[in-house]
XYZ file of C-alpha atoms in Angstrom:
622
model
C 5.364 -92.422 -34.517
C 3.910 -91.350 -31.148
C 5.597 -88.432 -29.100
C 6.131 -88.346 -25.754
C 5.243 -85.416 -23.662
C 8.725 -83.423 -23.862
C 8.199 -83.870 -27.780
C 4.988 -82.746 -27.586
C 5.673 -79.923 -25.862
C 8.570 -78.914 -28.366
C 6.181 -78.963 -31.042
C 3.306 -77.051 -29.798
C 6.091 -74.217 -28.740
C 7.560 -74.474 -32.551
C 3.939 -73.734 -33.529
C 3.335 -70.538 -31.440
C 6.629 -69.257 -32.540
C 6.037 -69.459 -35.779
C 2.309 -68.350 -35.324
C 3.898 -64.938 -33.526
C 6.346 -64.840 -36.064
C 8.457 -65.190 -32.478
C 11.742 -66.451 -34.328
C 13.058 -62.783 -35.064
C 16.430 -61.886 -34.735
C 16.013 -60.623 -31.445
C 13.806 -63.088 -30.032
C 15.561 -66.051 -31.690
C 18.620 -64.015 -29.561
C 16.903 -64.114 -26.343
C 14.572 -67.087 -25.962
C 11.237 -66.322 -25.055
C 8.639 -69.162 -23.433
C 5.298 -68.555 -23.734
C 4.511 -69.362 -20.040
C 1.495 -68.083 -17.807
C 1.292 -67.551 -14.075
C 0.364 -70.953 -13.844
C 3.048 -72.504 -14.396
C 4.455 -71.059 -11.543
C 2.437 -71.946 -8.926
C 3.987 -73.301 -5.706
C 1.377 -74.525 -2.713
C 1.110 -72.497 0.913
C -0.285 -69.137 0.976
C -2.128 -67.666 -1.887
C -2.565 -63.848 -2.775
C -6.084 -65.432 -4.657
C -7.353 -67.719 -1.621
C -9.518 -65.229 -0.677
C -7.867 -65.177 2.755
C -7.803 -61.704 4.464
C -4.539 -60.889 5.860
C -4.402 -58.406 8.504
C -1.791 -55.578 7.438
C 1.692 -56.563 7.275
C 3.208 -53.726 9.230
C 6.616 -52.392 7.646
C 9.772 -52.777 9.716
C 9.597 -48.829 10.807
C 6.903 -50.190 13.119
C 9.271 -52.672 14.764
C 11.988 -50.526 14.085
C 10.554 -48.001 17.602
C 11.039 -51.142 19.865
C 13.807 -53.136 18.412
C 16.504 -50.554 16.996
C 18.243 -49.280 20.366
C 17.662 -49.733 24.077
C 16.155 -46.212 25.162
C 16.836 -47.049 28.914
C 20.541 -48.083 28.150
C 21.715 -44.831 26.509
C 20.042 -45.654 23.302
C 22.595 -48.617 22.849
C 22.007 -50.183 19.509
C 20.252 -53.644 19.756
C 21.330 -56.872 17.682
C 17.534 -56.764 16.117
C 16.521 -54.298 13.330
C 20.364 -52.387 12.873
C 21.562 -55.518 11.634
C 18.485 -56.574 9.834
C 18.807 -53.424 7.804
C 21.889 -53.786 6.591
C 21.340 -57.427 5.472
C 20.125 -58.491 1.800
C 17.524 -59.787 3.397
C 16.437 -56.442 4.154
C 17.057 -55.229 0.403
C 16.318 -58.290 -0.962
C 13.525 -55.836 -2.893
C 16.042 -53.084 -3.492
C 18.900 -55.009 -4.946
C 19.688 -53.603 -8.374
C 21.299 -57.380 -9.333
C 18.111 -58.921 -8.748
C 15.726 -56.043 -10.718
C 18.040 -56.686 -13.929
C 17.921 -60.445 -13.485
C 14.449 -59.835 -12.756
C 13.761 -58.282 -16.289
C 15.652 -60.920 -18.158
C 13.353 -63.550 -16.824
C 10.159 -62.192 -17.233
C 11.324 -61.786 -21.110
C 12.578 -65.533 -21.065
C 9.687 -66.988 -19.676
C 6.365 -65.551 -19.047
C 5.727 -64.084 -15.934
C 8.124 -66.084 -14.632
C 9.040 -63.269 -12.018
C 6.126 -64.271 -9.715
C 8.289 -66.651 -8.639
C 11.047 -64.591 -7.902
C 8.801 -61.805 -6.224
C 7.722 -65.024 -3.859
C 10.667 -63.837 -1.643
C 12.285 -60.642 -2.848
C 9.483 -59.102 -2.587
C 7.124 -61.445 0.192
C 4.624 -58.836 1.582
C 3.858 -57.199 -1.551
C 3.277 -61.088 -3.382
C 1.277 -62.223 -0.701
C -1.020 -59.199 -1.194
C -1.509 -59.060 -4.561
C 0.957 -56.773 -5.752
C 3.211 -59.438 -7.755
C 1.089 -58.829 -11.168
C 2.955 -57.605 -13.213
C 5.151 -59.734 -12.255
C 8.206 -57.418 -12.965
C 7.210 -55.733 -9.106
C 6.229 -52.537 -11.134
C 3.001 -52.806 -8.682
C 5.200 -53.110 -5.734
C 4.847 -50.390 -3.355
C 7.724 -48.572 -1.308
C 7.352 -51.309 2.134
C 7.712 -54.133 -0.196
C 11.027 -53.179 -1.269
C 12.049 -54.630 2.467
C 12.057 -57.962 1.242
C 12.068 -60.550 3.596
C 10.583 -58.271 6.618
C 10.076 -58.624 9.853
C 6.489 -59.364 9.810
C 7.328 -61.964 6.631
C 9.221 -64.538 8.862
C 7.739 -63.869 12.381
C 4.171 -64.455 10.538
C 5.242 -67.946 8.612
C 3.674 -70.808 9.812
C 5.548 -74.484 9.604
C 3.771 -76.173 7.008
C 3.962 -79.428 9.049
C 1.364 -79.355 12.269
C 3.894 -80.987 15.125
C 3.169 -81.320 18.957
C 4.506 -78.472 19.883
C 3.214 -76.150 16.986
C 1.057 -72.987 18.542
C -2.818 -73.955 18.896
C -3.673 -71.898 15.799
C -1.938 -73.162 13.429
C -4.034 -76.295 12.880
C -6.693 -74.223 11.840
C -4.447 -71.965 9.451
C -3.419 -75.374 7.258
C -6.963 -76.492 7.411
C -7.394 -73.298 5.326
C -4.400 -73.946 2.903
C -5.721 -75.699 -0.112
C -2.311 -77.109 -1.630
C 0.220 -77.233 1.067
C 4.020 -77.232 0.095
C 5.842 -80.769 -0.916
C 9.063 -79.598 0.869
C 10.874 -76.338 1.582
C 11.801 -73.878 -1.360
C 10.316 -71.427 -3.825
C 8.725 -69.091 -1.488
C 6.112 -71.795 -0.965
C 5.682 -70.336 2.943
C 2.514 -70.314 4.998
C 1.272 -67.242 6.534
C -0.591 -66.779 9.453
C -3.787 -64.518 8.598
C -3.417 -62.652 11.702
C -1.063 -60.230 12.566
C 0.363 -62.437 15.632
C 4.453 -62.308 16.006
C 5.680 -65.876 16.241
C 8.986 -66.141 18.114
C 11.299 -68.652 19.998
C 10.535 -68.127 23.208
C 7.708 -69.319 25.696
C 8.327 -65.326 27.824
C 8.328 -62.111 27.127
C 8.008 -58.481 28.285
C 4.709 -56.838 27.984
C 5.003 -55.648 24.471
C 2.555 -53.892 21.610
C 1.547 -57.161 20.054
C 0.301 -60.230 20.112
C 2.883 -62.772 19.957
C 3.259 -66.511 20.554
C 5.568 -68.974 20.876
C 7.129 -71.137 18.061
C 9.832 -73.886 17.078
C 9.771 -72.871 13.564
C 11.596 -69.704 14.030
C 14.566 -71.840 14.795
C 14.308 -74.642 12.148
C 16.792 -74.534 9.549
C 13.633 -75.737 7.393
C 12.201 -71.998 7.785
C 15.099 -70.866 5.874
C 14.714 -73.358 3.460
C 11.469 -71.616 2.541
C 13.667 -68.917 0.399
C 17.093 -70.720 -0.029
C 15.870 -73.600 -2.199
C 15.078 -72.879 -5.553
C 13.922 -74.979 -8.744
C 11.847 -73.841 -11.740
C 8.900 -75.782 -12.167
C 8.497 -75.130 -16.193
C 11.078 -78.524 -16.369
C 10.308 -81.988 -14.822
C 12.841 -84.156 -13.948
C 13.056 -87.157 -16.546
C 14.356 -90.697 -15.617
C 17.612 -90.755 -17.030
C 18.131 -87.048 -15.145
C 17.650 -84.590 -17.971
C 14.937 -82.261 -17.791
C 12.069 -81.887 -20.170
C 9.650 -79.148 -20.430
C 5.840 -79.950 -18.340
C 2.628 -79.006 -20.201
C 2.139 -75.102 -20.659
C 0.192 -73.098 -18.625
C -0.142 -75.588 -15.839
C 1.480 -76.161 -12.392
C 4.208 -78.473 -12.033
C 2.567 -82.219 -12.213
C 4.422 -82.961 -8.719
C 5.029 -79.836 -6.569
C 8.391 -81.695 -5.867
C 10.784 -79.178 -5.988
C 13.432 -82.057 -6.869
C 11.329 -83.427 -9.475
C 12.402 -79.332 -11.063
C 15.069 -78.000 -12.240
C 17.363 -76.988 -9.570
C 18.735 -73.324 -9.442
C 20.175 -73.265 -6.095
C 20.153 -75.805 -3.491
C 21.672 -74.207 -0.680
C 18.790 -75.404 2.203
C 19.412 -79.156 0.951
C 23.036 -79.012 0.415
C 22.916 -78.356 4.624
C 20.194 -80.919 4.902
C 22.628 -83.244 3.272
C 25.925 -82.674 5.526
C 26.893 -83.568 8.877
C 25.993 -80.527 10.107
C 21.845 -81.127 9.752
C 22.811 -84.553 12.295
C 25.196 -81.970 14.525
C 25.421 -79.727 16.673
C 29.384 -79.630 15.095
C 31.971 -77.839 17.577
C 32.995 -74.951 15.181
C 35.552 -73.965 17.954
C 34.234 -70.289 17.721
C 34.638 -69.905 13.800
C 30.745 -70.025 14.078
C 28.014 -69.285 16.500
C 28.812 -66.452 18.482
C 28.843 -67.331 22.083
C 27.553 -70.797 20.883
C 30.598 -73.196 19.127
C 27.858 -76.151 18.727
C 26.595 -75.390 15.518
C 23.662 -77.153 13.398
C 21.425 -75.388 11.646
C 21.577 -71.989 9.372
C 20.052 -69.501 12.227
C 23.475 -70.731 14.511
C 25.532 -69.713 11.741
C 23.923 -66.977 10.415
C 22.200 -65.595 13.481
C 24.759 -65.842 15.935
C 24.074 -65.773 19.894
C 24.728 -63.403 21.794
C 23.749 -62.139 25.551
C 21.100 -59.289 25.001
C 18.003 -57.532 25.226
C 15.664 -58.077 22.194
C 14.070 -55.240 22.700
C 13.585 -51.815 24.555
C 11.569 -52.139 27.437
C 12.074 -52.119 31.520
C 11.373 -55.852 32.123
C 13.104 -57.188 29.091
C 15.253 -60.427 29.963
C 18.704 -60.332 28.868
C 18.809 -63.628 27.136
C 22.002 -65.519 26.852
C 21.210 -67.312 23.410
C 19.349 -64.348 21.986
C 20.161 -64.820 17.871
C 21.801 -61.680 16.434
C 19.856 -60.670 13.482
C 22.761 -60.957 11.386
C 21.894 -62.894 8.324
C 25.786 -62.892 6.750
C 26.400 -64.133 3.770
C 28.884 -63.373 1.296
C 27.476 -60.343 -0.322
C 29.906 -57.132 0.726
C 29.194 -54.981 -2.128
C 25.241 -54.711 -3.566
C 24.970 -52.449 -0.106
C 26.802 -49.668 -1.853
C 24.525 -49.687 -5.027
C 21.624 -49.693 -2.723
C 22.842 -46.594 -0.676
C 23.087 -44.813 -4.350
C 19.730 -46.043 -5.480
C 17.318 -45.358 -2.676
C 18.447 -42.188 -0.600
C 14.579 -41.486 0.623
C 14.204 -44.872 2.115
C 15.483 -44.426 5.934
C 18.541 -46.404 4.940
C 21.325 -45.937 7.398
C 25.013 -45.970 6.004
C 25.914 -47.396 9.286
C 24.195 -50.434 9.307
C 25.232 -51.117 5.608
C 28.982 -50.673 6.328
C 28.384 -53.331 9.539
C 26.653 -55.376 7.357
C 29.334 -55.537 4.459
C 32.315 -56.253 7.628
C 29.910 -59.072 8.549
C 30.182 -60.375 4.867
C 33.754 -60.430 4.353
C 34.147 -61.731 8.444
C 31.856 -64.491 6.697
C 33.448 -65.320 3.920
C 37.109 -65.258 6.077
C 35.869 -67.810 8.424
C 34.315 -69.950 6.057
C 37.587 -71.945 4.416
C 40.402 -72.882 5.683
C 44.018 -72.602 3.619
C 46.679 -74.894 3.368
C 49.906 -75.098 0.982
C 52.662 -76.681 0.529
C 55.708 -76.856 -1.433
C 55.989 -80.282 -2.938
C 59.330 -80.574 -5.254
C 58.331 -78.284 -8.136
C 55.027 -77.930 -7.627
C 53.107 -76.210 -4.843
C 50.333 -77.777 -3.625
C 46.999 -75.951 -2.493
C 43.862 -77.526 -0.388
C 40.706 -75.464 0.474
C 38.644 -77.253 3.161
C 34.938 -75.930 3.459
C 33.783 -75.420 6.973
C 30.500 -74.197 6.212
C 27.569 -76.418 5.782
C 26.773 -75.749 1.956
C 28.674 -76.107 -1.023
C 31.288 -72.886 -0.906
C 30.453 -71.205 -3.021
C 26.653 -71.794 -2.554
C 23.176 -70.295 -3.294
C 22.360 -68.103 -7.060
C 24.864 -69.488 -9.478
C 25.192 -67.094 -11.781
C 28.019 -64.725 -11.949
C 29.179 -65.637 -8.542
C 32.830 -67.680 -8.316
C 35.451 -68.219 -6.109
C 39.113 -68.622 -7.356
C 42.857 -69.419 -6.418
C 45.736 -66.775 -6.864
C 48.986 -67.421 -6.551
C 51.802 -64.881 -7.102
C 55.563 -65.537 -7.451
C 58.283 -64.021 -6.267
C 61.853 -64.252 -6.289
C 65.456 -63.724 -4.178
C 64.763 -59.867 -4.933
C 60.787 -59.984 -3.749
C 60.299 -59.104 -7.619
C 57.340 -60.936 -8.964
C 58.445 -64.217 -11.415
C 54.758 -65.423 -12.405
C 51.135 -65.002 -11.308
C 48.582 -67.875 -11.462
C 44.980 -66.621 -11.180
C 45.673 -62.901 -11.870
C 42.511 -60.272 -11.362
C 42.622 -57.159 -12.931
C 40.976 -54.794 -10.631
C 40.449 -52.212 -13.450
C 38.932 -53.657 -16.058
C 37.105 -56.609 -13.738
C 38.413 -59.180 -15.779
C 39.649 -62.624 -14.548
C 42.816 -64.903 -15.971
C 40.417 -67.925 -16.040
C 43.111 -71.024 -17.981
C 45.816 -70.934 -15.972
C 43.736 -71.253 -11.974
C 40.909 -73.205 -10.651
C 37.594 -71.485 -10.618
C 34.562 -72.504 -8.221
C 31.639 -72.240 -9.955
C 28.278 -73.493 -11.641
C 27.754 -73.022 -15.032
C 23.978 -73.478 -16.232
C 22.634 -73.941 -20.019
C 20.190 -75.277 -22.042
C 20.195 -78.239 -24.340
C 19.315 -78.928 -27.940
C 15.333 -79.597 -26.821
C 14.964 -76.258 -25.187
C 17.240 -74.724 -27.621
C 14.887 -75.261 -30.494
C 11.748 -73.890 -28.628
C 13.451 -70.612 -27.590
C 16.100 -69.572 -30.063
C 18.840 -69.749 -27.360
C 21.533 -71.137 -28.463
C 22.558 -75.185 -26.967
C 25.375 -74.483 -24.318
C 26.552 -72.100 -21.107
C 23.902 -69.830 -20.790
C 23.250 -66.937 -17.884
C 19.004 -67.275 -19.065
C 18.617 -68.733 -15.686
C 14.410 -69.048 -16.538
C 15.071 -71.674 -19.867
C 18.324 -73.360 -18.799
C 17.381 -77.117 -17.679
C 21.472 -78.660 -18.063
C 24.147 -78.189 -15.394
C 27.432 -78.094 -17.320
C 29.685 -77.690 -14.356
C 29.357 -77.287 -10.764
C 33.053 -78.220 -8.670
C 31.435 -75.937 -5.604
C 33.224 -77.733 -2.904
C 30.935 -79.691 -0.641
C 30.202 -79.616 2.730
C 31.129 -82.027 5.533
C 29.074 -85.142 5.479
C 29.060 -85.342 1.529
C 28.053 -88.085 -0.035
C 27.528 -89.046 -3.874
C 24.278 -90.473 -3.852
C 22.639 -87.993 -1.552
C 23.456 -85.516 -3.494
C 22.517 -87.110 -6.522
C 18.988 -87.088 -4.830
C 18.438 -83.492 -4.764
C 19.856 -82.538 -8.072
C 23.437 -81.306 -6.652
C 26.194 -83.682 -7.732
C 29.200 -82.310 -8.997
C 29.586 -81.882 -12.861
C 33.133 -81.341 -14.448
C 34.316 -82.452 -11.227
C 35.118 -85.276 -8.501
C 34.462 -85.940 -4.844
C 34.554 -88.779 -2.997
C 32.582 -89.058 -0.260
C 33.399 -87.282 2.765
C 35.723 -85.290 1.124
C 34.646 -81.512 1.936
C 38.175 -80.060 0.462
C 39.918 -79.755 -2.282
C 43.128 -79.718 -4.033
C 45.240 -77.812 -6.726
C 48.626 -77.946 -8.220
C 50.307 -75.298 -9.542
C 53.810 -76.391 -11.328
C 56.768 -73.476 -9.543
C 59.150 -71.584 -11.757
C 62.652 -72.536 -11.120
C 63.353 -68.798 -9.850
C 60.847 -69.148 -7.472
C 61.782 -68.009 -3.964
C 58.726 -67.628 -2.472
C 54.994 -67.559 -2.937
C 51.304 -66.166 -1.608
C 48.617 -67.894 -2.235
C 45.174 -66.131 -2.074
C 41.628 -67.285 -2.799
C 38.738 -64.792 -3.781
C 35.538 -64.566 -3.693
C 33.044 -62.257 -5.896
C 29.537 -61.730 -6.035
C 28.720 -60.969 -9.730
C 31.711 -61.369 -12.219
C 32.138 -58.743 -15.398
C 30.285 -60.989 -18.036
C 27.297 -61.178 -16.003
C 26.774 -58.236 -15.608
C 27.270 -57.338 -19.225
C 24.688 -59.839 -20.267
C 22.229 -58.245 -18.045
C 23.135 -55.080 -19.449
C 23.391 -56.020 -23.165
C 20.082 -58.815 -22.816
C 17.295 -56.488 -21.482
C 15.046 -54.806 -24.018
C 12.022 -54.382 -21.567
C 13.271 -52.043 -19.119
C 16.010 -49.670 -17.584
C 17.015 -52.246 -15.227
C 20.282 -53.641 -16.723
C 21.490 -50.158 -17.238
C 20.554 -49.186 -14.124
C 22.745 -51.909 -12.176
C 26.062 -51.593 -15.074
C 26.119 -47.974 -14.235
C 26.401 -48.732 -10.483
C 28.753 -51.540 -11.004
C 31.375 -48.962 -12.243
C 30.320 -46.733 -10.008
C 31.104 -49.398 -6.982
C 34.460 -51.135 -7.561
C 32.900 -53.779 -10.383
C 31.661 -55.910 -7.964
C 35.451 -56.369 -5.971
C 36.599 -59.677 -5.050
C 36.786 -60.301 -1.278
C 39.776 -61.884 -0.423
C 38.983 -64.644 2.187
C 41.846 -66.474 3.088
C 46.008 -65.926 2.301
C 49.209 -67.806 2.805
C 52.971 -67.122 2.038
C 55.570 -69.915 2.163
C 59.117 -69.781 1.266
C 60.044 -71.737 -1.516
C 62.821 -74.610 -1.172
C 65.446 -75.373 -3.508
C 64.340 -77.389 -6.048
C 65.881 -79.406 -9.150
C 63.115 -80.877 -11.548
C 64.079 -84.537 -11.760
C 66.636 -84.939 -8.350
C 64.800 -87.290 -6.787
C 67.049 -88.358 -4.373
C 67.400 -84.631 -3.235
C 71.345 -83.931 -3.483
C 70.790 -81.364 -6.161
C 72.167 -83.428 -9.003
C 70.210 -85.005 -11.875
C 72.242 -88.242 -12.512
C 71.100 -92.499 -12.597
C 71.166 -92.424 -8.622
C 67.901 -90.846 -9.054
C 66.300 -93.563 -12.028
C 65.062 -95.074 -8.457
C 62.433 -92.993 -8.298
C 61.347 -94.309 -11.639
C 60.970 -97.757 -10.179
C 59.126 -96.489 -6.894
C 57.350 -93.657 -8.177
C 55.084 -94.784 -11.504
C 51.300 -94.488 -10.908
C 49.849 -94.017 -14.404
C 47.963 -91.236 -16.276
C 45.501 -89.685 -13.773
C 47.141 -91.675 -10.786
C 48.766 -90.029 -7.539
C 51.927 -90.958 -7.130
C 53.155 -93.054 -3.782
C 55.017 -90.435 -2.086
C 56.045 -86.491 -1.880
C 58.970 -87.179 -2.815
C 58.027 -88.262 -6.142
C 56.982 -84.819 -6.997
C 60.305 -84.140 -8.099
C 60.112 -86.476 -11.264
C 56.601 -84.670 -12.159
C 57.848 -82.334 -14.639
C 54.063 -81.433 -15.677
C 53.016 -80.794 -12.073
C 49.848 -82.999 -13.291
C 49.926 -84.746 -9.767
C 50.896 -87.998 -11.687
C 53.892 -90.173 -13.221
C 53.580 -91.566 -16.411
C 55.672 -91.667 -19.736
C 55.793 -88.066 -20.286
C 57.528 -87.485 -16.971
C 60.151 -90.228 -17.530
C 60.591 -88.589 -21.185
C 61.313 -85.192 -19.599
C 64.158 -86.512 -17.258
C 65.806 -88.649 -19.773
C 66.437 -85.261 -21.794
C 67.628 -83.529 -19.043
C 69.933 -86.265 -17.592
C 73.654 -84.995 -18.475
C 75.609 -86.982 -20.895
C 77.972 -89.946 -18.879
């Protein structure tokens, strides 16, 4: 019989393992692929091109003009404070990444060049990536995405309004990138700063004028990821390409997808906006499109110190929020001799949780016995979005009665011991694994998995989309919900949770966290190359765990209720068998109207036979 390439592949794997003798315990435990640098090759600017880049100067060189006005009382600017205290800033410092970091290289081969692309851009870009667990790196590269990074890249697509150079710059680029994502940027060669504007003050540089800097597509340089070792079969699973090779397409949607945030935008309403955010977003600017409005707010300022410098009134606040208030702390621990300033860390950790409070919106209800919750996402990604491992976002709800003592507790974090009541809440989330295929070429076992470098399945993503959501677009770039159901245009979503009858009132929370307990562990408990998971488990219980954010709350006093009184007049008797004729809608149907909910004695948002059962044994003898 003749094998296709994905069986191919499986058997030439089989045969190195067994040559190595790879299928010990602890390698069958792990998974290791026996990639090369190769395979991990992305197109735009090459650290082998043979291009000479002039020196990528660190952000202490900007930091003399851009941290405070000097002839304003040293007032701090919206430029490098708040840069420094972003992740983008310690993108190269974050102890989460370094252990993930360390658990990929042992999955797959030098699959940390890939990785290094962005948290580490300077340093890649020069050469410093090999080894490719950033051992090489020096102490500038742990800025991460600097200042010269993103005010150096280069839109890989010439336009009419590009700067004159950069025609000459692609000329030189001998694979250019398919589409945004995976660190596949173009640098310019010189050291000239790229910005939005067409005027300036006299400043220190050379600079220019560029669009780029305010396309969303820039920030889909970093904020798209796939990995290339899987290619994208026709019946959407995901077989391994040929070893040590690039990816036969470059298409980052013909890869596996790891995160998707850039195309998740590029696939709501907001990429067609601007959207009126009515100040939730923006700063002094409500009409909101792409990621720099939301994540680089405007405000009216000077960008930098200097006697002639305009006060623009759209100037974009260096910001870069996300949802990340707590890896700051473990930095601050870590790296005491970098010029870190505790300052700009704590603003940057209130911009995070600011974030993550504006970015849903909370409603509940009390419907009968059952109280019903609906998170609306007003951001333009799936919420939660971007690396899916470890990261979640739940519902709480706690119970309380006539006394304010608590009855029941739905959802219920324990703050000690970091450990979530997962079967009894709803959970946003994306689990990742591998299948029986990639199973049997790496000794991982088929299932959930947290080896983010061999999993090629998506077992469950019910992220809640953004507005402008549509099935088959997102079906396009590799992001449909799993374990879940949206229709389109539906950017919300909704939970039941059945009420105790000694309910009297109740507060619904939802949380966010950054990294949950068994991540963590894994990275800990996983590495056997390095320090690196150790490293990042002793700061986790050194930092709170990684502590959920609370982002939105709601209490609502509970009504009377009687399970089965449909017609309200707190009786359970035949003048309520109506509702039995009105109300029917089938297993997995919604029923007509609210006040149905009464005869749902499962709170499973539908009537059927087991409901009807229910009331019949509670209906008093006549």
């Amino acid at each position: 019989m003749r094998q296709g390439p994905s069986n191919r592949r499986i058997i030439i794997l089989a045969a190195f393992f067994i040559a190595t003798g790879a299928f010990s315990a602890s390698l069958a435990r792990a998974g290791a692929l026996p990639a090369t640098i190769h395979d991990f090759f992305f197109g735009g600017s090459q650290p082998t091109s043979g291009v000479v880049y002039e020196p990528f100067l660190t952000s202490v060189t900007c930091k003399q003009c851009h941290e405070v006005d000097k002839f304003d009382n040293n007032r701090p600017l919206v430029i490098y404070p708040k840069w420094q205290g972003s992740m983008m800033a310690q993108a190269g410092r974050d102890p989460l990444f370094h252990a993930c970091l360390a658990i990929a290289n042992q999955d797959a081969a030098e699959s940390g060049d890939m990785c290094l692309r962005c948290h580490a851009a300077a340093g890649w870009v020069q050469g410093r990536s090999v080894p490719t667990d950033g051992s090489n790196l020096n102490a500038a590269d742990r800025d991460g995405v600097s200042c010269s990074i993103c005010h150096r890249m280069v839109d890989p697509v010439l336009r009419p309004n590009s700067p004159v150079t950069d025609a000459g710059i692609l000329n030189n680029i001998a694979t250019l990138p398919v589409n945004p994502g995976n660190g596949a940027f173009v640098l310019d060669p010189a050291d000239l700063r790229r910005g939005p504007y067409d005027n300036s003050a006299p400043s220190g540089h050379l600079w220019t004028s560029s669009p780029f800097l305010r396309s969303a597509a820039l920030c889909g340089t970093c904020h798209d990821v796939s990995n290339p070792v899987y290619q994208r079969q026709p019946d959407g699973t995901y077989a391994l390409t040929e070893l040590d090779e690039p990816h036969p397409t470059g298409d980052q949607y013909d890869m596996f997808p790891i995160e998707r945030t850039y195309s998740e935008w590029l696939n709501s309403a907001y990429a067609a906006g601007p959207i009126d955010s009515g100040g939730r977003f923006g700063g002094n600017n409500p009409l909101v499109s792409t990621c720099q409005d939301c994540h680089m707010p405007k405000v009216a300022d000077e960008g930098c110190t200097h006697p002639l410098a305009p006060v623009r009134t759209d100037l974009a606040s260096h910001d870069f929020s996300g949802g990340n208030a707590w890896v700051q702390d473990m930095i601050l621990n870590l790296y005491p001799d970098d010029g870190l300033i505790p300052a700009n860390f704590a603003d940057a950790k209130a911009r995070a949780v600011s974030m993550l409070q504006r970015a849903s919106t909370l409603d509940v209800a009390q419907h009968g016995n059952h109280l019903a919750v609906r998170i609306t996402n007003e951001t333009g990604h799936k919420l939660p979005t971007g690396y899916p491992e470890g990261r979640r976002m739940w519902i709480n709800v706690q119970l309380f009665d006539a006394a304010e003592s608590p009855v029941a507790e739905f959802g219920a974090y324990d703050n000690a011991t970091a450990e979530l009541t997962i079967h009894d809440t709803k959970i946003y989330e994306a689990h990742l694994g591998v299948d029986e295929l990639v199973s049997a070429a790496t000794g991982v076992p088929v299932g959930e998995s947290f080896h983010f470098a061999l999993n090629n399945v998506i077992l469950k993503d019910n992220r809640i989309p953004p507005r402008g959501f549509t099935n088959a677009n997102f079906q396009t770039i590799s992001a449909r919900p799993v374990e879940a159901y949206y229709i389109d245009g539906q950017h919300w979503d909704d939970t039941r949770f059945r009420l105790p009858s000694a309910a009297t009132s109740a507060t619904v929370n939802v949380y966010y966290q950054t990294a949950s307990k068994d991540y963590i562990t894994f990275l800990r408990d996983e590495n056997r190359t390095n320090d690196a998971g150790d490293v990042l488990y002793e700061q986790w219980e050194m930092t709170g765990k990684s502590p959920p954010v609370l982002m939105a709350t709601h209490t609502i006093a509970i009504q009377l209720f009687a399970d089965g009184d449909y017609n309200g007049d707190t009786f359970i008797d035949l003048y309520d068998y109506a509702g039995y004729w009105n109300c029917p809608s089938g297993p997995g149907q919604p029923y007509p109207a609210p006040d149905c909910a009464a005869l749902d004695f499962d709170a499973d948002g539908d009537l059927d036979l087991p409901d009807f059962g229910e009331w019949q044994r509670l209906l008093p003898p006549s």
